[in-house]
XYZ file of C-alpha atoms in Angstrom:
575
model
C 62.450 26.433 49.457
C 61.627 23.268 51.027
C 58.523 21.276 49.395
C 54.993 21.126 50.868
C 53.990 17.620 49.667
C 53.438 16.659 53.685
C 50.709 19.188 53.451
C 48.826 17.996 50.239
C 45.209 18.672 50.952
C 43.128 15.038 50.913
C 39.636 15.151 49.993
C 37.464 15.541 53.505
C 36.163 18.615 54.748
C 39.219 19.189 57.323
C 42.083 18.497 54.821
C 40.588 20.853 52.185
C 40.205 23.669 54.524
C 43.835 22.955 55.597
C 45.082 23.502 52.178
C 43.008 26.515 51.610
C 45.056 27.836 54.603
C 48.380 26.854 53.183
C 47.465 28.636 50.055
C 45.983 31.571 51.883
C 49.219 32.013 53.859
C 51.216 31.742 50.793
C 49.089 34.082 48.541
C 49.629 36.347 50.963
C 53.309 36.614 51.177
C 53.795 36.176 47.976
C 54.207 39.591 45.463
C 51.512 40.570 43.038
C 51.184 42.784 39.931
C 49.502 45.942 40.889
C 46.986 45.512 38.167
C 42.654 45.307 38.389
C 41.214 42.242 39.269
C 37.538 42.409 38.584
C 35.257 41.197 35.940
C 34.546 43.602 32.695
C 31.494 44.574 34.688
C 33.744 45.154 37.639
C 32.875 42.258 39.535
C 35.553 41.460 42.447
C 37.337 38.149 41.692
C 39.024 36.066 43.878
C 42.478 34.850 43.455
C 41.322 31.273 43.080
C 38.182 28.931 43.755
C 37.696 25.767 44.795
C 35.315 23.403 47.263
C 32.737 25.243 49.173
C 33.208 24.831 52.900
C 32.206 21.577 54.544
C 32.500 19.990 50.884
C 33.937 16.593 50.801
C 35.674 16.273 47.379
C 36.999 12.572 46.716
C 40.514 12.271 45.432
C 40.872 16.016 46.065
C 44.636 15.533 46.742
C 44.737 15.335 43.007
C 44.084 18.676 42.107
C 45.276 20.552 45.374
C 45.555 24.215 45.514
C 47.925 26.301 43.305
C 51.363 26.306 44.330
C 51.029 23.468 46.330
C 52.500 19.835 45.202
C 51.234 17.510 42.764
C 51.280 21.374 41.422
C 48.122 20.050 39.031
C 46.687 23.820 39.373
C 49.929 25.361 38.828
C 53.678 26.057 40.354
C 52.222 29.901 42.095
C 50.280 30.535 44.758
C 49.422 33.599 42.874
C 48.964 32.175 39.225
C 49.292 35.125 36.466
C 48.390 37.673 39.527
C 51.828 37.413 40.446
C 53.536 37.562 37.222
C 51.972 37.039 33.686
C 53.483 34.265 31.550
C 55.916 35.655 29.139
C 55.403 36.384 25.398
C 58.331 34.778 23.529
C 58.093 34.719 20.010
C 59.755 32.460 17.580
C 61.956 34.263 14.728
C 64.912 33.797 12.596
C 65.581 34.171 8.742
C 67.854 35.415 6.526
C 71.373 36.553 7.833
C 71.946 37.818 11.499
C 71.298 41.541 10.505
C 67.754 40.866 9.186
C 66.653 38.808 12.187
C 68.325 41.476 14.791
C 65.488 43.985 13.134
C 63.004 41.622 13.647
C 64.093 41.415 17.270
C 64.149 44.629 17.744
C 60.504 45.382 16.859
C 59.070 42.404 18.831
C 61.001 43.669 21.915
C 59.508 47.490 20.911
C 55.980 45.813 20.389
C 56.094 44.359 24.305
C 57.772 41.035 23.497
C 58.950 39.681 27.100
C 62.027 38.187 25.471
C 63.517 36.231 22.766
C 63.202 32.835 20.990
C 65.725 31.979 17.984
C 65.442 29.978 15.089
C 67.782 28.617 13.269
C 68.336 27.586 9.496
C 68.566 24.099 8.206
C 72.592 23.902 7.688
C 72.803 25.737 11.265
C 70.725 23.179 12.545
C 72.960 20.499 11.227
C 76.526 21.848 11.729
C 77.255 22.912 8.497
C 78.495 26.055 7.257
C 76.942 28.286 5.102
C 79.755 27.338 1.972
C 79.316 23.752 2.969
C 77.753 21.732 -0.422
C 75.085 20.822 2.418
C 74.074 24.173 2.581
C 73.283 25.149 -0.842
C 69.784 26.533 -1.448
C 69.070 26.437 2.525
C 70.676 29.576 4.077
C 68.342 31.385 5.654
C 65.276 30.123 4.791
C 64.018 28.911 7.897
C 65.661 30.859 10.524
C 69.075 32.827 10.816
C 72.209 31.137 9.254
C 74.892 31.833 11.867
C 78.250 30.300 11.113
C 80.684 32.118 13.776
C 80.491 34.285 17.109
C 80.641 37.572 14.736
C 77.227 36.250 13.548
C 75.941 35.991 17.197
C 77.643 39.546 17.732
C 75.244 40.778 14.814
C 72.071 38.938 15.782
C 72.322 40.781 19.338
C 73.714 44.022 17.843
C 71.806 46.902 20.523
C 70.207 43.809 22.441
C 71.673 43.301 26.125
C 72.277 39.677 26.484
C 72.584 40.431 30.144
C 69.115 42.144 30.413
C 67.525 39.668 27.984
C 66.123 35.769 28.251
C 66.854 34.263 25.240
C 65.719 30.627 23.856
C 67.841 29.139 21.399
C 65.970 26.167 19.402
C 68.775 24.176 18.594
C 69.828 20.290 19.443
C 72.207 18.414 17.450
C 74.977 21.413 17.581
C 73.419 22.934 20.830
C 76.814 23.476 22.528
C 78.879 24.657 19.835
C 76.443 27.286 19.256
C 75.689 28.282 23.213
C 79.423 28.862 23.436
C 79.261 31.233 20.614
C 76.557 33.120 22.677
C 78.459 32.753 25.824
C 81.145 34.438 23.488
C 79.032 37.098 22.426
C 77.823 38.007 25.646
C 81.386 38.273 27.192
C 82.036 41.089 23.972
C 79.465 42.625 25.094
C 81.198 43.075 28.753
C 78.107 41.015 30.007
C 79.028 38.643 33.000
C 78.004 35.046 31.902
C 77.419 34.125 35.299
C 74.295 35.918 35.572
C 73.001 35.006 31.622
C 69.363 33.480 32.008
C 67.293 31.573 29.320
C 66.892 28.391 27.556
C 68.604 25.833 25.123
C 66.901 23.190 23.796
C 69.679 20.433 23.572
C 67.152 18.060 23.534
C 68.895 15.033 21.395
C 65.792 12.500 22.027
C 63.413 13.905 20.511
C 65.300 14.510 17.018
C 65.743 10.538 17.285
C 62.058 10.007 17.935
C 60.580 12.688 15.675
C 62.604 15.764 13.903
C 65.909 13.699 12.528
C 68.191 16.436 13.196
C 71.320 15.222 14.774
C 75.106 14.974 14.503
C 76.075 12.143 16.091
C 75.230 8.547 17.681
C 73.333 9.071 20.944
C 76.547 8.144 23.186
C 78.334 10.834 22.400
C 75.696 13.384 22.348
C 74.698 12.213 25.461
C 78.012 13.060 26.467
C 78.218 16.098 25.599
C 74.488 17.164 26.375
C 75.751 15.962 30.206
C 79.042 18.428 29.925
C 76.765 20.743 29.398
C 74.594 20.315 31.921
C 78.305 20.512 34.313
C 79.255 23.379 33.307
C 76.147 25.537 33.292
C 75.409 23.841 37.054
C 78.887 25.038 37.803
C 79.274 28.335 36.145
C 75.676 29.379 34.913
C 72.991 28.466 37.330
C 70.531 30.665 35.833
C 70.407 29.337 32.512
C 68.590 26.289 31.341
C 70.984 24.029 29.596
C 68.248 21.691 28.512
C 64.331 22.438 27.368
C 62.696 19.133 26.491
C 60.583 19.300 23.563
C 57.349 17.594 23.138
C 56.521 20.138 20.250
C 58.590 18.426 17.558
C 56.984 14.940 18.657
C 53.349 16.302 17.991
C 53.862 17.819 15.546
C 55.340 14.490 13.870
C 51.733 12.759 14.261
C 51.596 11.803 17.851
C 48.347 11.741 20.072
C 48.061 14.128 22.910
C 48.848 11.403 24.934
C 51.993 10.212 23.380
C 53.294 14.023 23.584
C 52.761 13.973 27.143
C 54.692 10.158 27.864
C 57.481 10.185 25.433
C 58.549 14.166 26.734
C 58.423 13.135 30.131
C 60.324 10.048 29.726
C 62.756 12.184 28.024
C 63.142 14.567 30.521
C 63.527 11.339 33.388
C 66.315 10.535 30.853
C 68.319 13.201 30.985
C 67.226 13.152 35.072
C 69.330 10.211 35.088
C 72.078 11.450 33.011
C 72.876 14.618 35.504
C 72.508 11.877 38.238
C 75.007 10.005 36.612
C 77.696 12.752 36.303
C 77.210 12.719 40.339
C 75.173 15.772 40.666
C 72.935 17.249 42.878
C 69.227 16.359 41.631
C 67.911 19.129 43.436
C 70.338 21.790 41.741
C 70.046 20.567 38.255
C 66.726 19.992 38.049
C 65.366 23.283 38.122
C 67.696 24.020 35.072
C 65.135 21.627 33.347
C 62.392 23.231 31.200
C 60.257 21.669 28.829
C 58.423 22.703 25.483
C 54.866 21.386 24.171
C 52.531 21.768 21.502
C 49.415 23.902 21.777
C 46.858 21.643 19.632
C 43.358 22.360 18.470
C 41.138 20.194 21.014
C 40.869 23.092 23.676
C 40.413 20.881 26.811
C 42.217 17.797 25.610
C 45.604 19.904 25.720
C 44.809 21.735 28.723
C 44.339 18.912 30.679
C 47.707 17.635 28.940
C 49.410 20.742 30.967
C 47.585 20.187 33.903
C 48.776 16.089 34.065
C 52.057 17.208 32.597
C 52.988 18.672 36.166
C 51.764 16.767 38.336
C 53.305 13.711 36.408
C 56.561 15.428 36.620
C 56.162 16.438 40.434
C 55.470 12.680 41.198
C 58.677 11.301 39.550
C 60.551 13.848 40.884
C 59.686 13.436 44.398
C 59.436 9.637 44.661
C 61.694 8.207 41.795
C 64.701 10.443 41.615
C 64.498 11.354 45.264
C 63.953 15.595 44.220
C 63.187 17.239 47.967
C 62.985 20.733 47.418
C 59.905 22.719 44.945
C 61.748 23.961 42.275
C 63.220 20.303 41.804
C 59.832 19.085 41.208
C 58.386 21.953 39.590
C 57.842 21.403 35.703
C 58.366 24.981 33.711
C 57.005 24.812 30.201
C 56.895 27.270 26.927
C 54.207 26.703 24.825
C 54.213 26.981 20.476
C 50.631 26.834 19.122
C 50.860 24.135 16.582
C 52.505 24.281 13.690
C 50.413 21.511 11.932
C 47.213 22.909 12.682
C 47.885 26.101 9.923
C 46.116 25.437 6.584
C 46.815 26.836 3.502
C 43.835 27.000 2.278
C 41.805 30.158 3.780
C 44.967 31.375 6.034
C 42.935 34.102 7.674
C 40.978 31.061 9.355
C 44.596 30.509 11.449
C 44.448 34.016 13.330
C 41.584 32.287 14.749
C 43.277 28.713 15.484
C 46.189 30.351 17.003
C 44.271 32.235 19.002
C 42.149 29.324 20.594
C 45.427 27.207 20.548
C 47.490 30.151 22.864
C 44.135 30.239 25.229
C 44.272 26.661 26.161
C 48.021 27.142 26.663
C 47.691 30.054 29.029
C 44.419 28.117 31.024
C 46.974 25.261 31.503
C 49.434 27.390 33.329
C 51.918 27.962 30.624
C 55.359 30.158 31.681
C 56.379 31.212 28.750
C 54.336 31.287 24.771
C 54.960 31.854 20.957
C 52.062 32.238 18.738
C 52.295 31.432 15.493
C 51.831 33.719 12.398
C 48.828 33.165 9.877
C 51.009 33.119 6.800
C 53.891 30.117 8.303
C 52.043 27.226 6.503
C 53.696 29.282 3.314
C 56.773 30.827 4.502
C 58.124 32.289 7.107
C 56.065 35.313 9.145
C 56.228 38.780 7.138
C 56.329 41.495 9.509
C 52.355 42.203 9.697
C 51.879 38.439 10.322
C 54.489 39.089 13.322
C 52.427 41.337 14.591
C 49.290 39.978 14.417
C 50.622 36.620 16.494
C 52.254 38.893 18.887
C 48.825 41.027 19.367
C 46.865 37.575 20.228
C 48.706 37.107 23.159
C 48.284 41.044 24.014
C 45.026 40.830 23.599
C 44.342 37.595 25.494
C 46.506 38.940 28.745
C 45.214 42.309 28.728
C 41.595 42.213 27.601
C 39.965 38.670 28.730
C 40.713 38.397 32.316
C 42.569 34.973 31.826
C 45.307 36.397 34.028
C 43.036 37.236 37.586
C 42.144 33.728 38.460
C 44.369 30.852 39.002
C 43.530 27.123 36.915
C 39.958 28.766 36.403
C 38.905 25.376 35.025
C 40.305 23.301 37.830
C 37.329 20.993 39.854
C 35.524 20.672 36.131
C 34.204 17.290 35.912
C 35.222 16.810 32.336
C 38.574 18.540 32.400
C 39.347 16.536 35.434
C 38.740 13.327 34.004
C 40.725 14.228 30.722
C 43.589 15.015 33.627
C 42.846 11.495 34.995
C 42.721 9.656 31.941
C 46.054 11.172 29.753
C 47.649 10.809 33.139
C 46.662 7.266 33.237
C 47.610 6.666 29.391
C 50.881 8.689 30.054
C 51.950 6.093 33.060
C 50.899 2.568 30.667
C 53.314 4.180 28.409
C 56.427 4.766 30.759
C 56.108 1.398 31.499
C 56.332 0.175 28.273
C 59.811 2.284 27.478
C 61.045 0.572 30.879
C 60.016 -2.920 29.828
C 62.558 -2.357 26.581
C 64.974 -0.828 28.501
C 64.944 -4.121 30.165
C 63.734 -3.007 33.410
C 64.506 -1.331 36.884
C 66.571 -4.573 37.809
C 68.745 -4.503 34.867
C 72.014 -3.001 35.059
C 71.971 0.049 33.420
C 74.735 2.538 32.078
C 73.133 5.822 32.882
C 69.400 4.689 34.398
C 66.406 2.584 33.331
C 64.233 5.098 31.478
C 67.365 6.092 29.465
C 67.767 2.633 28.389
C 64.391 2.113 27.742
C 64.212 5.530 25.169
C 67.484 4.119 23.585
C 66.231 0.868 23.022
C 63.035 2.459 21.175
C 64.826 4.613 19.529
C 67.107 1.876 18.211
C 64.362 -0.484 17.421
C 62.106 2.290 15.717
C 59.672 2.172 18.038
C 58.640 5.841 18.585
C 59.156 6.126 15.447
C 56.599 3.472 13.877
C 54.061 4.351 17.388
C 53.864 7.792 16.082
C 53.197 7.174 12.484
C 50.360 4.946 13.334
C 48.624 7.858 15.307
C 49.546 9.970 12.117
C 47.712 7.736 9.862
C 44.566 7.021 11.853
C 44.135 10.463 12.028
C 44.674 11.427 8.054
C 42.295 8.283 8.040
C 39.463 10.193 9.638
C 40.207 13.351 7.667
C 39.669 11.515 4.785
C 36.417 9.763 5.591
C 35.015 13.590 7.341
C 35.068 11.958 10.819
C 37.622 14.692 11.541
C 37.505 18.334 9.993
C 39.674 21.216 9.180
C 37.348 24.381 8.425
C 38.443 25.097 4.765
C 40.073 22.028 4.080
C 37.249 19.071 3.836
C 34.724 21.545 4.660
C 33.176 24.644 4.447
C 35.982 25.213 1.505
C 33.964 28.263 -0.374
C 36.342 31.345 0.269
C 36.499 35.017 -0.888
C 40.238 35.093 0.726
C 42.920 35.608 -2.400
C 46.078 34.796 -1.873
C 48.856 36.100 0.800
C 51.967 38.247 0.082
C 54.603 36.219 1.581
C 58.280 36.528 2.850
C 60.692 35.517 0.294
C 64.322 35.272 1.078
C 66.800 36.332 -1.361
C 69.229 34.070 -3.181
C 71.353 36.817 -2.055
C 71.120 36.124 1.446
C 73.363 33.179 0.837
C 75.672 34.633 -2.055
C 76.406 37.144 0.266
C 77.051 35.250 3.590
C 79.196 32.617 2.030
C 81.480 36.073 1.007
C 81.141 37.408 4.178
C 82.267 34.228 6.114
C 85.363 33.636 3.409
C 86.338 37.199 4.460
C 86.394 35.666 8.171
C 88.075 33.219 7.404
C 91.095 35.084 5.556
C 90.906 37.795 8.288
C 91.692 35.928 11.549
C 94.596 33.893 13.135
C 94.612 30.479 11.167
C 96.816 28.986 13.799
C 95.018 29.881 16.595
C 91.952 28.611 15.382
C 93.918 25.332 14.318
C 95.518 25.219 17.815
C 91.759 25.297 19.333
C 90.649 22.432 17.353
C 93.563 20.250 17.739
C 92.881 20.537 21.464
C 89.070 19.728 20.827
C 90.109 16.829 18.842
C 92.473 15.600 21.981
C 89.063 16.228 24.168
C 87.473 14.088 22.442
C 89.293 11.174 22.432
C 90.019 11.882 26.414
C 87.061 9.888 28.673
C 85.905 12.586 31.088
C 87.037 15.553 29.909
C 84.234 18.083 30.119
C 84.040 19.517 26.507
C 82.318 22.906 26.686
C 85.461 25.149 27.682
C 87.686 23.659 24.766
C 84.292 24.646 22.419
C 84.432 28.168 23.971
C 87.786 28.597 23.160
C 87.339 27.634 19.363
C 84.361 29.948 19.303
C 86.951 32.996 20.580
C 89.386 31.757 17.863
C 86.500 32.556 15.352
C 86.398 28.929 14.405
C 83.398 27.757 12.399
C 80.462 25.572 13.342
C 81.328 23.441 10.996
C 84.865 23.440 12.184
C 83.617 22.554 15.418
C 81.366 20.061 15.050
C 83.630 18.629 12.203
C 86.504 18.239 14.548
C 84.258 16.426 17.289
C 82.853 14.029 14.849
C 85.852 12.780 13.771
C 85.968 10.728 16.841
C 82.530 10.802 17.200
C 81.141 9.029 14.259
C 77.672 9.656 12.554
C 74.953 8.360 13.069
C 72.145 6.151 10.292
C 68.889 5.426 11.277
C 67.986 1.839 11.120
C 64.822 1.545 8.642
C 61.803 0.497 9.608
C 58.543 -0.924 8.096
C-alpha cells in the first residue's frame, strides 16, 4: 500500500477539504462492522468530525484525518467502525495446566486472543530445579521449562487460529522456538502463526533488570530473530517495544514516550544493519505502553506516539510504504496505579485508565484485575477486568467515532508539547551516542541508548521523576483516593490467589521425569551445535534453538549453553 504523506491535508480551507476527500474515498472502500452507529438516543453519528467547511485551521497538517499520515488521529480510515481493538488479557501462574484453564475461560468470556506471562525463573532462563528458582515457580506467571510445557499451556487452543503475546525478553528466542515447536505438534503451519514477542532487551537495561546477557550478544540474537521471522514468519511480530516496564519504573509520561521510541529507532537500525528491507520489517514492529491515571495526558501520549513514529520512519530511516510507518500499540492499564488500600477503588482506575487507551487509538488492551496489587487475579477479578473492556466497547459508543477528541484545544496542545519534550530527548540519547557523524556499529540512536544505558543514565533520569513524584505524594500536592486521602473505608479485606508450594514440588518432579525419559544424546548433540553457533560470527541462531527445543532440551540448557560464550552481564552502579 503505498503511503499518502504527498496528500497530508495543510491548514487552509482548500487543503482541508482535500483531505476530507481522501478520507471520504478511503472510508468508503474500506470494510466496516455491521454494527449501530447512533447515539443511546439514536442520534446518527458520523464516522469522524473535523473543521467545518471554509474553516482555516493553522498547523492542521498536524492532526490530519484518520488513516492518513502523520496518522495523529489513527492508522484507519474507519477507526473502531472497521474493526474494534482487541481484548488481550494478561495471565499466567502456576504450572502450564492451571494457566491453559484460565485461557480457556477468557477465550469463552469473548477474549480476542491471548497474552502470556511468565514466572520469575522463566523470565531469567532458569529451570524450575535451578537453586535460582526456589520459592519462585509460578508465582507470577506460568513456569514453563520445555516444549511439553508449551504443549500443555495450549492443550485444546489452536495456535494457528489464535494471536498470542508472549511477555518475555531476556530468553525471548529460546522460548518462541518452543512455541514454534508446539505449534508444528499441533500440525499447525508456522508460516502462517500471527502475534507478538516482546524481545525487547532495552528496556530491561533501562527499567525491569531482566536479562541474560551483555547487550552485544542479545542484540545479536534479538536481530536473528528478526531474520528469520522476516524470512519464514512474516505474520508474526518478532519484537513489541515496551514502554510499560519504563513507566511503570517512575518515568514521566514524557520519558515513556522518548526512551520507547528511541528504542524502537534502535532496533530500526539493527534490522537495517542485517541488510534488510525497512519496509518489510518494520511492520513486524509493535510497541507496548502504559495506560496511566491523567486521562488526557496519556491520550495525547498515543496520539504523539504515532505521529512521532510516522515522522522517523518516513524521513530518517527512509520507510515508503504505510504499514512501515504505521505504529501498532497494546495497551496495559498501569500496574502502579493499583492501591492496596480500598482495592474496589481500582475497578474504577482501570476502567478510566482502558478509556483513555481506547480514545488514543489503541490496537490491542489488557485491563488489569482489582486484586493484582496483592497477588495475582483470582478468577472473579479476571472477569471483572475482562467485563470493563466489554462494557466500554459495547455500551459507551467509544467505538462509532474515530479520535473523538481530535481538534480539542487542550488535548492538542498536550500532543504538541510531549511531542516537543519527546524530540529534546532523542537528541540528548544522540548527543551520547556521539552523534549522526560518528561512526557507528549498528546506527546513531543505538549508540546513543547503549551509551545511557552504560553510563546509568536512564536509569538515574527515571528515578529522579520517581522521587519528585513520591515527593508530592508526600506533601498532598498529588493524591491517591484511599491512600493520603479520603482513607475511611467499610471495604474488608480480599480473598486472594495463593499458589501452592506444590506447584513447584511437583514441576521440579515432573521435569526430572523429562529429563530421564528422552534421548540424552540427542539433546547433547543439539547443544553442542548451539555452542559451535555461538562462537561462529554470522550464523543465524534461531534454527539451532529450534532444534534443541525438539530434542526436549531445557531453557536452562539453552540459554546455559549460549552464555557460555556469551558472558553475563553486571550493571555498573550508580549514585
Amino acid at each position: 500500500m503505498a503511503n499518502t504523506t504527498n496528500g497530508t491535508a495543510g491548514g487552509g480551507p482548500e487543503e482541508i477539504e482535500a483531505g476530507r476527500a481522501r478520507w471520504q474515498r478511503r472510508y468508503d472502500a474500506a470494510r466496516k462492522r455491521d454494527a449501530d452507529f447512533t447515539s443511546l438516543s439514536g442520534r446518527p453519528l458520523e464516522p469522524v468530525y473535523g473543521p467545518r467547511p471554509g474553516a482555516e485551521v493553522p498547523g492542521f497538517e498536524r492532526i490530519g484525518w484518520p488513516g492518513e499520515f502523520p496518522y495523529t488521529r489513527g492508522l484507519y480510515p474507519t477507526g473502531y467502525r472497521g474493526r474494534t481493538w482487541t481484548i488481550r488479557q494478561f495471565a499466567g501462574f502456576g504450572n502450564a495446566r492451571q494457566t491453559n484453564e484460565r485461557y480457556k475461560m477468557i477465550l469463552a468470556s469473548g477474549g480476542g486472543g491471548l497474552s502470556v506471562a511468565f514466572d520469575m525463573p522463566t523470565l531469567m532462563g532458569h529451570d524450575s530445579d535451578s537453586p535460582h528458582a526456589l520459592g519462585e515457580v509460578g508465582h507470577c506467571g506460568v513456569a514453563i521449562d520445555s516444549v511439553a510445557d508449551m504443549d500443555l499451556l495450549f492443550d485444546g487452543i489452536p495456535l494457528g487460529e489464535t494471536t498470542t503475546s508472549m511477555t518475555v525478553s531476556g530468553p525471548a528466542v529460546p522460548v518462541f522456538c518452543m512455541y514454534l515447536v508446539a505449534a508444528e505438534r499441533q500440525g499447525v503451519d508456522t508460516s502462517t502463526l500471527n502475534g507478538t514477542l516482546q524481545t525487547d532487551i532495552f528496556k530491561e537495561y533501562i527499567a525491569q533488570k531482566e536479562w541474560l546477557y551483555p547487550p552485544e550478544p542479545q542484540l545479536r540474537l534479538i536481530g536473528d530473530l528478526m531474520e528469520y521471522c522476516a524470512e519464514n514468519i512474516p505474520a508474526y511480530k518478532p519484537l513489541s517495544v515496551s514502554g510499560y516496564h519504563i513507566r511503570e519504573a517512575g518515568a514521566t509520561a514524557a520519558q515513556e514516550l522518548a526512551y520507547t521510541l528511541a528504542d524502537g529507532f534502535g532496533y530500526v537500525e539493527l534490522g537495517l544493519s542485517r541488510g534488510l528491507d525497512v519496509d518489510a520489517f518494520a511492520p513486524g514492529l509493535s510497541f507496548f505502553f502504559d495506560a496511566h491515571i491523567d486521562f488526557f495526558e496519556e491520550i495525547a501520549k498515543f496520539r504523539a506516539a504515532r505521529r512521532i513514529w510516522a515522522r522517523w520512519m518516513r524521513d530518517t530511516y527512509g520507510a515508503r510504504t504505510e504499514k512501515a510507518q504505521w505504529l501498532r500499540f497494546h495497551t496495559q492499564t498501569a500496574g502502579v496505579s493499583l492501591t492496596a488500600q480500598q482495592p474496589y477503588n481500582n475497578v474504577v482506575r482501570t476502567a478510566v485508565e482502558a478509556l483513555s487507551a481506547v480514545l488514543g487509538g489503541t490496537n490491542s488492551l489488557h485491563t488489569n484485575a482489582l486484586d493484582e496489587t496483592l497477588a495475582l487475579p483470582t478468577e472473579q477479578a479476571a472477569e471483572i477486568a475482562l467485563r470493563t473492556q466489554q462494557v466500554l466497547m459495547e455500551e459507551t459508543g467509544v467505538a462509532n467515532v474515530a479520535d473523538p477528541l481530535g481538534g480539542s484545544w487542550y488535548l492538542e496542545a498536550l500532543t504538541d508539547e510531549l511531542e516537543a519534550e519527546a524530540e529534546r530527548i532523542f537528541a540528548h540519547i544522540l548527543r551520547m551516542g556521539g552523534g549522526e557523524d560518528a561512526e557507528h556499529a549498528i546506527g546513531p540512536m543505538t549508540s546513543g541508548i547503549l551509551a545511557g544505558i552504560e553510563n546509568g543514565w536512564f536509569g538515574s533520569e527515571i528515578a529522579e521523576s520517581a522521587f519528585q513524584y513520591q515527593q508530592a505524594l508526600e506533601k498532598g500536592d498529588k493524591r491517591i483516593v484511599g491512600v493520603n486521602c479520603h482513607t475511611a473505608t467499610v471495604s474488608g479485606e480480599l480473598d486472594i490467589l495463593r499458589i501452592s508450594h506444590e506447584v513447584e514440588r511437583e514441576q521440579k518432579r515432573v521435569l526430572a521425569e523429562r529429563r530421564a525419559a528422552r534421548d540424552g544424546a540427542a539433546v547433547e548433540r543439539t547443544l553442542a551445535d548451539l555452542r559451535e553457533g555461538t562462537r561462529t560470527p554470522g550464523r543465524n541462531l534461531v534454527p539451532l534453538i529450534i532444534e534443541a527445543a525438539r530434542a526436549e532440551a531445557t531453557l536452562g540448557e539453552i540459554c546455559a549453553a549460549m552464555g557460555e560464550e556469551f558472558g553475563t552481564y553486571t550493571e555498573v552502579p550508580q549514585f
